[in-house]
Short mmCIF file of C-alpha atoms in Angstrom, two decimals:
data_model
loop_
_atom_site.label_atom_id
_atom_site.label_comp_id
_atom_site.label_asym_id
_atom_site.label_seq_id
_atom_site.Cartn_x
_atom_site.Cartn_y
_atom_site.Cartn_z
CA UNK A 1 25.77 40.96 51.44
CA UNK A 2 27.43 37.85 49.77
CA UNK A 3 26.86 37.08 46.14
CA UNK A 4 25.89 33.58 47.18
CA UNK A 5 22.34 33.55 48.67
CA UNK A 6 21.50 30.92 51.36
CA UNK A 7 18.82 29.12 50.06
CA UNK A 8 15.52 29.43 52.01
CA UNK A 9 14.89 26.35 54.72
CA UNK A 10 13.44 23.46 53.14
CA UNK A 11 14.16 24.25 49.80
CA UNK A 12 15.80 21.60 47.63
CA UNK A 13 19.21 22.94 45.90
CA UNK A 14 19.25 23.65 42.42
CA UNK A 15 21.21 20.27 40.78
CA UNK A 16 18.52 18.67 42.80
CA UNK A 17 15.95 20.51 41.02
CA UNK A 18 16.99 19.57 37.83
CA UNK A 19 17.82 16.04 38.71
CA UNK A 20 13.69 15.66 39.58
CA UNK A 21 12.89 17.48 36.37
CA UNK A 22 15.06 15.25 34.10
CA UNK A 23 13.87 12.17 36.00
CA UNK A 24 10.35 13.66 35.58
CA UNK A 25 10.63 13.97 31.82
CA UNK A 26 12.14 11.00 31.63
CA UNK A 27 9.38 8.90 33.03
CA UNK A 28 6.66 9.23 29.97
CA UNK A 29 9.36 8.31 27.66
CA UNK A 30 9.70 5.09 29.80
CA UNK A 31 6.53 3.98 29.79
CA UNK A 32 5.99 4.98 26.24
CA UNK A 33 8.73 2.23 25.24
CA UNK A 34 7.81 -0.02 28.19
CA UNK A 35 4.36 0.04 26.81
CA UNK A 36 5.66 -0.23 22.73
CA UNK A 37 7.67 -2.86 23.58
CA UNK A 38 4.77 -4.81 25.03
CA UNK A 39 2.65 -4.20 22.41
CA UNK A 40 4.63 -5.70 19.77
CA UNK A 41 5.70 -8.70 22.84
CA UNK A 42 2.04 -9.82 22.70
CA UNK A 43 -0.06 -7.92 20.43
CA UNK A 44 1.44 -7.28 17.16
CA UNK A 45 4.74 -6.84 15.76
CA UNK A 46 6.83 -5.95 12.09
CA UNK A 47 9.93 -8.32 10.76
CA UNK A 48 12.15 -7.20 8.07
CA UNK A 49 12.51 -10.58 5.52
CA UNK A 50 16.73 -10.51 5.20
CA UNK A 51 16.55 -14.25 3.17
CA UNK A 52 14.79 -15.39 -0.04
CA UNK A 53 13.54 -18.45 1.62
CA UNK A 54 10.04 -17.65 1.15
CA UNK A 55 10.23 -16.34 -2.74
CA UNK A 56 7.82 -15.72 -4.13
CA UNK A 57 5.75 -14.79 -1.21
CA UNK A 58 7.92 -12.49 0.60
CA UNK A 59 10.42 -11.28 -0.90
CA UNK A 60 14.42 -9.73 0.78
CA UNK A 61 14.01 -6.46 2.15
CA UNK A 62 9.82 -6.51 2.51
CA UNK A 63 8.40 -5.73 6.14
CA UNK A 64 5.92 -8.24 7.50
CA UNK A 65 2.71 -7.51 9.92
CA UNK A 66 2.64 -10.18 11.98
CA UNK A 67 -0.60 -10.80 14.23
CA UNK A 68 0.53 -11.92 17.70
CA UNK A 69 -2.69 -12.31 18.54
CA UNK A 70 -3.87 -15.06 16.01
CA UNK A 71 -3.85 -17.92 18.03
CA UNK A 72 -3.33 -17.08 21.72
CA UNK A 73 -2.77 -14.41 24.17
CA UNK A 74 0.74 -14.88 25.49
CA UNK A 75 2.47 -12.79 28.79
CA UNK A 76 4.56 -9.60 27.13
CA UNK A 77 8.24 -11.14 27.25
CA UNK A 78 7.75 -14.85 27.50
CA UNK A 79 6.07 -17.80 25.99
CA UNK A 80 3.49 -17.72 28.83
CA UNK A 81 -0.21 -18.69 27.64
CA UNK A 82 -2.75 -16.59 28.97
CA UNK A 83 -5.54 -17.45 26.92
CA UNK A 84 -5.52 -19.54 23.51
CA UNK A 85 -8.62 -19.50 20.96
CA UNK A 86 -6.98 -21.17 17.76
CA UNK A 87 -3.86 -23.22 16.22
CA UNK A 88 -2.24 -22.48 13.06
CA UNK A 89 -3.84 -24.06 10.42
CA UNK A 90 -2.13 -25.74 7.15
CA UNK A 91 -1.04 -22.78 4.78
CA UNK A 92 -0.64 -20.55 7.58
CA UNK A 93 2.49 -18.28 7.00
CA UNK A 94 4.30 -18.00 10.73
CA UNK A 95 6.78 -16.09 12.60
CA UNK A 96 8.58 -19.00 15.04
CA UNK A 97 11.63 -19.87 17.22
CA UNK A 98 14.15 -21.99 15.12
CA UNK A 99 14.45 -25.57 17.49
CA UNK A 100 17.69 -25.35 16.35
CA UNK A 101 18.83 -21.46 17.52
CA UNK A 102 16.28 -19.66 18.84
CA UNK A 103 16.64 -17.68 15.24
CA UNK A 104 13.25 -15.74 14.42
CA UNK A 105 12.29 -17.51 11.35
CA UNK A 106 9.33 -17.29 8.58
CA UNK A 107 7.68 -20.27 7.03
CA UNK A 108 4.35 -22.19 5.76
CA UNK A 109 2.99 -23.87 7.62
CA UNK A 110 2.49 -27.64 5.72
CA UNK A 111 1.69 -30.02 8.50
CA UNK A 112 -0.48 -29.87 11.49
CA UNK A 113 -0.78 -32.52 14.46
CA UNK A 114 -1.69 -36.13 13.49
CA UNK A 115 -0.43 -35.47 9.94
CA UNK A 116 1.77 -37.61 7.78
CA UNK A 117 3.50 -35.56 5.04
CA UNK A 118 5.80 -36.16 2.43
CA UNK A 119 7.49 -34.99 -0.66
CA UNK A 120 8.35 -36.49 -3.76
CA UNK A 121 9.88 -34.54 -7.00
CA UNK A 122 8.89 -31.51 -5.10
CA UNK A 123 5.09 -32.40 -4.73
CA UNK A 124 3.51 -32.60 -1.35
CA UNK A 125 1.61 -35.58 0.03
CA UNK A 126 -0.61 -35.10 2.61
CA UNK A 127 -2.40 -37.60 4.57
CA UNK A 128 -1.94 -39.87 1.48
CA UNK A 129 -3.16 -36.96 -0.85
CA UNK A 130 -1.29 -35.03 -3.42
CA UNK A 131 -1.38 -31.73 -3.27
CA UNK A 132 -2.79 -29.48 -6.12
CA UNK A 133 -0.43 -27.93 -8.47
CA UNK A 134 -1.32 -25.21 -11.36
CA UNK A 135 2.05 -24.16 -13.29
CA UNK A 136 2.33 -20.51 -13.28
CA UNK A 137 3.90 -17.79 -15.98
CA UNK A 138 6.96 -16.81 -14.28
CA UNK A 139 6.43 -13.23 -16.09
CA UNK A 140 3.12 -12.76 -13.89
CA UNK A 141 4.99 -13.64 -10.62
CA UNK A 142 6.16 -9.90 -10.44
CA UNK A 143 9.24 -8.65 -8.82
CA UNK A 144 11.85 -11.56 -9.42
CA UNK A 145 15.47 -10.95 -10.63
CA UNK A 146 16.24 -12.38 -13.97
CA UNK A 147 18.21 -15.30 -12.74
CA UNK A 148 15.18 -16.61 -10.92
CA UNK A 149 13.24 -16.63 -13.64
CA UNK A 150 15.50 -18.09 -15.82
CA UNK A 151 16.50 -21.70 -13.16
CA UNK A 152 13.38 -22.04 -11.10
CA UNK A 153 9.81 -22.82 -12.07
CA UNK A 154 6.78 -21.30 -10.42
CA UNK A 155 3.38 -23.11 -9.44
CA UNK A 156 0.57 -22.34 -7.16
CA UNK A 157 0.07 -25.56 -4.51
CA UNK A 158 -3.16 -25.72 -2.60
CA UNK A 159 -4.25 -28.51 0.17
CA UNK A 160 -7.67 -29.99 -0.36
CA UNK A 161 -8.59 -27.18 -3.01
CA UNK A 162 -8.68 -24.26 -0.64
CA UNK A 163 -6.36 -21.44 -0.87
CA UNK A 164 -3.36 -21.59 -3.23
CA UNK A 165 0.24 -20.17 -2.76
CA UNK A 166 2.88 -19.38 -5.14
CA UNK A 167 6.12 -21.89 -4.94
CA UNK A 168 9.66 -21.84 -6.69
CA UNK A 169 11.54 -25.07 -7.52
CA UNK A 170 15.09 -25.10 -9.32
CA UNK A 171 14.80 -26.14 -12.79
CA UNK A 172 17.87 -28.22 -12.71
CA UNK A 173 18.72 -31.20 -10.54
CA UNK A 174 17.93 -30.51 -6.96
CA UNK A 175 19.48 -31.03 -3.39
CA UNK A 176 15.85 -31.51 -1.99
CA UNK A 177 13.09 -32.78 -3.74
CA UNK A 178 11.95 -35.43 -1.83
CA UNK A 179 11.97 -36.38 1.85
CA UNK A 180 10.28 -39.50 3.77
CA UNK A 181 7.11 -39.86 5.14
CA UNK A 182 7.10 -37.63 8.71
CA UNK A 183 4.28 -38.38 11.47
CA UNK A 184 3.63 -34.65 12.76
CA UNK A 185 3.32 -35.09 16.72
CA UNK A 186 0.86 -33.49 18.86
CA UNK A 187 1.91 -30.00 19.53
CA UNK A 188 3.85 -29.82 16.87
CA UNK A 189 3.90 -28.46 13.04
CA UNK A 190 5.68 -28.78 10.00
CA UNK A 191 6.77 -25.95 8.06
CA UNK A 192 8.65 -25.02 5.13
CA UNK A 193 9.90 -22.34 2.65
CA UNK A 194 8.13 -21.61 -0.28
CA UNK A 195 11.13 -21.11 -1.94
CA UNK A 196 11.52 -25.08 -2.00
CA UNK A 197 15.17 -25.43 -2.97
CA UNK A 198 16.75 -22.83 -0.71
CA UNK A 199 15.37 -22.81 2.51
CA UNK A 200 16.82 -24.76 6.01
CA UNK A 201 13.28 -25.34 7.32
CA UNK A 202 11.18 -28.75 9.23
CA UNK A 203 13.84 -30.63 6.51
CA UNK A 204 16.39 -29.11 8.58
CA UNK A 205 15.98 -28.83 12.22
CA UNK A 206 12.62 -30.61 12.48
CA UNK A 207 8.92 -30.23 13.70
CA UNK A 208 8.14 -26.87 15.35
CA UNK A 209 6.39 -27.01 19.12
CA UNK A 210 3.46 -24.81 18.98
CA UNK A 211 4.41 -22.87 22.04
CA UNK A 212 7.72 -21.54 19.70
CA UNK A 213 5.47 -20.16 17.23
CA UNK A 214 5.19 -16.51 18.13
CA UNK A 215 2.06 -15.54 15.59
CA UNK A 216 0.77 -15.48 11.68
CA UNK A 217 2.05 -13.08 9.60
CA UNK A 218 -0.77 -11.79 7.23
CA UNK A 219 0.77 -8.86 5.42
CA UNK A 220 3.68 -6.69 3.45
CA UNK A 221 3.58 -4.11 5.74
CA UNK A 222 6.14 -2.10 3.08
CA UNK A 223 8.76 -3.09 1.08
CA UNK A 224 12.39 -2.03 -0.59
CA UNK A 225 14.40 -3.62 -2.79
CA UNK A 226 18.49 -3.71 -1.06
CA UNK A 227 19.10 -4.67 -5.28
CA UNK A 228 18.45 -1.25 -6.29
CA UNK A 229 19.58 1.04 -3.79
CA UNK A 230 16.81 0.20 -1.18
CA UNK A 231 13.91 1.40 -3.36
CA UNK A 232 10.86 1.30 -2.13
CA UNK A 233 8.47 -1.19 -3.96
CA UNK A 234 5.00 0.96 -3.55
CA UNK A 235 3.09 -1.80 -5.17
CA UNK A 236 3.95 -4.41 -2.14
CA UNK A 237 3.20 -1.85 0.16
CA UNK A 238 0.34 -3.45 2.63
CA UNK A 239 -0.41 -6.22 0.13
CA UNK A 240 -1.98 -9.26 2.21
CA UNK A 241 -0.07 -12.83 2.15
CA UNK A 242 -1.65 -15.78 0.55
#
């Protein structure tokens, strides 16, 4: 009798056998990512901060929670509206589509549809109001690097006296402390850094369509610091955004 069995009728041959097995084990692994993947499409997602534009909010090298589902319920993958229940609201921090690139960006929102907003010596005017300003300790600020502190100046701006957000401005002269009056369209929202002099932002490529905003970002979800050997910084760690 051969060394080689024929294998009985209808059975499948062994590379076959492990072929269905692999593809078999495979399959959960799919829909694990397919269904991941989704989740953080529509639902909820995490950014890592690269840029300084938003000091001293969010700092490089933090990891932002952003809600997805905030103000609408959008089709995992596109910009599809399913269902919509809100609109970003002035102060809002958001996760968007640059106009200009399609870049994933992070601003504040400053101003909503039918707004007129400008800027003069770094202070906001909105709807013909000036924005509040207190002038803050930059020692209390927390996690700066000493050349921040030592050419910008800190304040806490608020609209209408609701809630306040910290804001750096250079000390010296400045490329950008005032721009024009700006009608805000409908659909359409104004946003900036709140690092004022070092951020490309609305002063850069423009109003932001609503439908390129992807959702709000509420919180630090963790946090290292890439200027000393990617530390982690435990006291950011799921510290909410102003």
């Amino acid at each position: 009798m051969s060394d080689l069995e024929t294998p009985p009728p209808g059975a499948a041959p062994a590379d076959a056998q492990r072929g269905g097995g692999f593809r078999n084990s495979i399959k959960p692994l799919l829909i694990l990512a397919v269904g991941l993947l989704s989740f953080r499409s529509a639902v909820a997602d995490w950014n890592h901060v690269p840029s300084g534009s938003m000091k001293p909010t969010i700092l490089e090298g933090d990891r932002i929670f952003v809600n997805k589902l905030a103000y609408d319920l959008r089709l995992p993958f596109t910009r599809v509206r399913l269902a919509t229940w809100g609109a970003p609201q002035r102060g809002d921090v958001v996760v968007f589509l640059s106009p200009a690139d399609d870049t994933r960006l992070v601003k504040r929102v400053i101003g909503v549809p039918g707004d007129v907003v400008s800027m003069v010596d770094h202070q906001l005017i909105v709807n013909d109001q000036l924005a509040d300003y207190q002038t803050l300790d930059p020692e209390t600020v927390g996690h700066l690097e000493p050349g921040d502190i030592r050419i910008h100046r800190f304040a806490e701006e608020s609209f209408d006296h609701g809630p306040s957000h910290s804001i750096m401005t250079e000390l010296g002269p400045s490329a950008s402390p005032y721009f024009e009056a700006m009608a805000i369209p409908a659909g359409h929202y104004l946003v900036l850094g709140d690092n004022r002099d070092d951020s490309a932002d609305s002063r850069v490529f423009g109003t932001v369509p609503g439908n390129a905003i992807l959702g709000r970002a509420t919180a630090v979800a963790l946090s290292v610091d890439p200027a000393r050997s990617y530390l982690p910084r435990w006291d950011r760690f799921f510290r909410g955004l102003p």
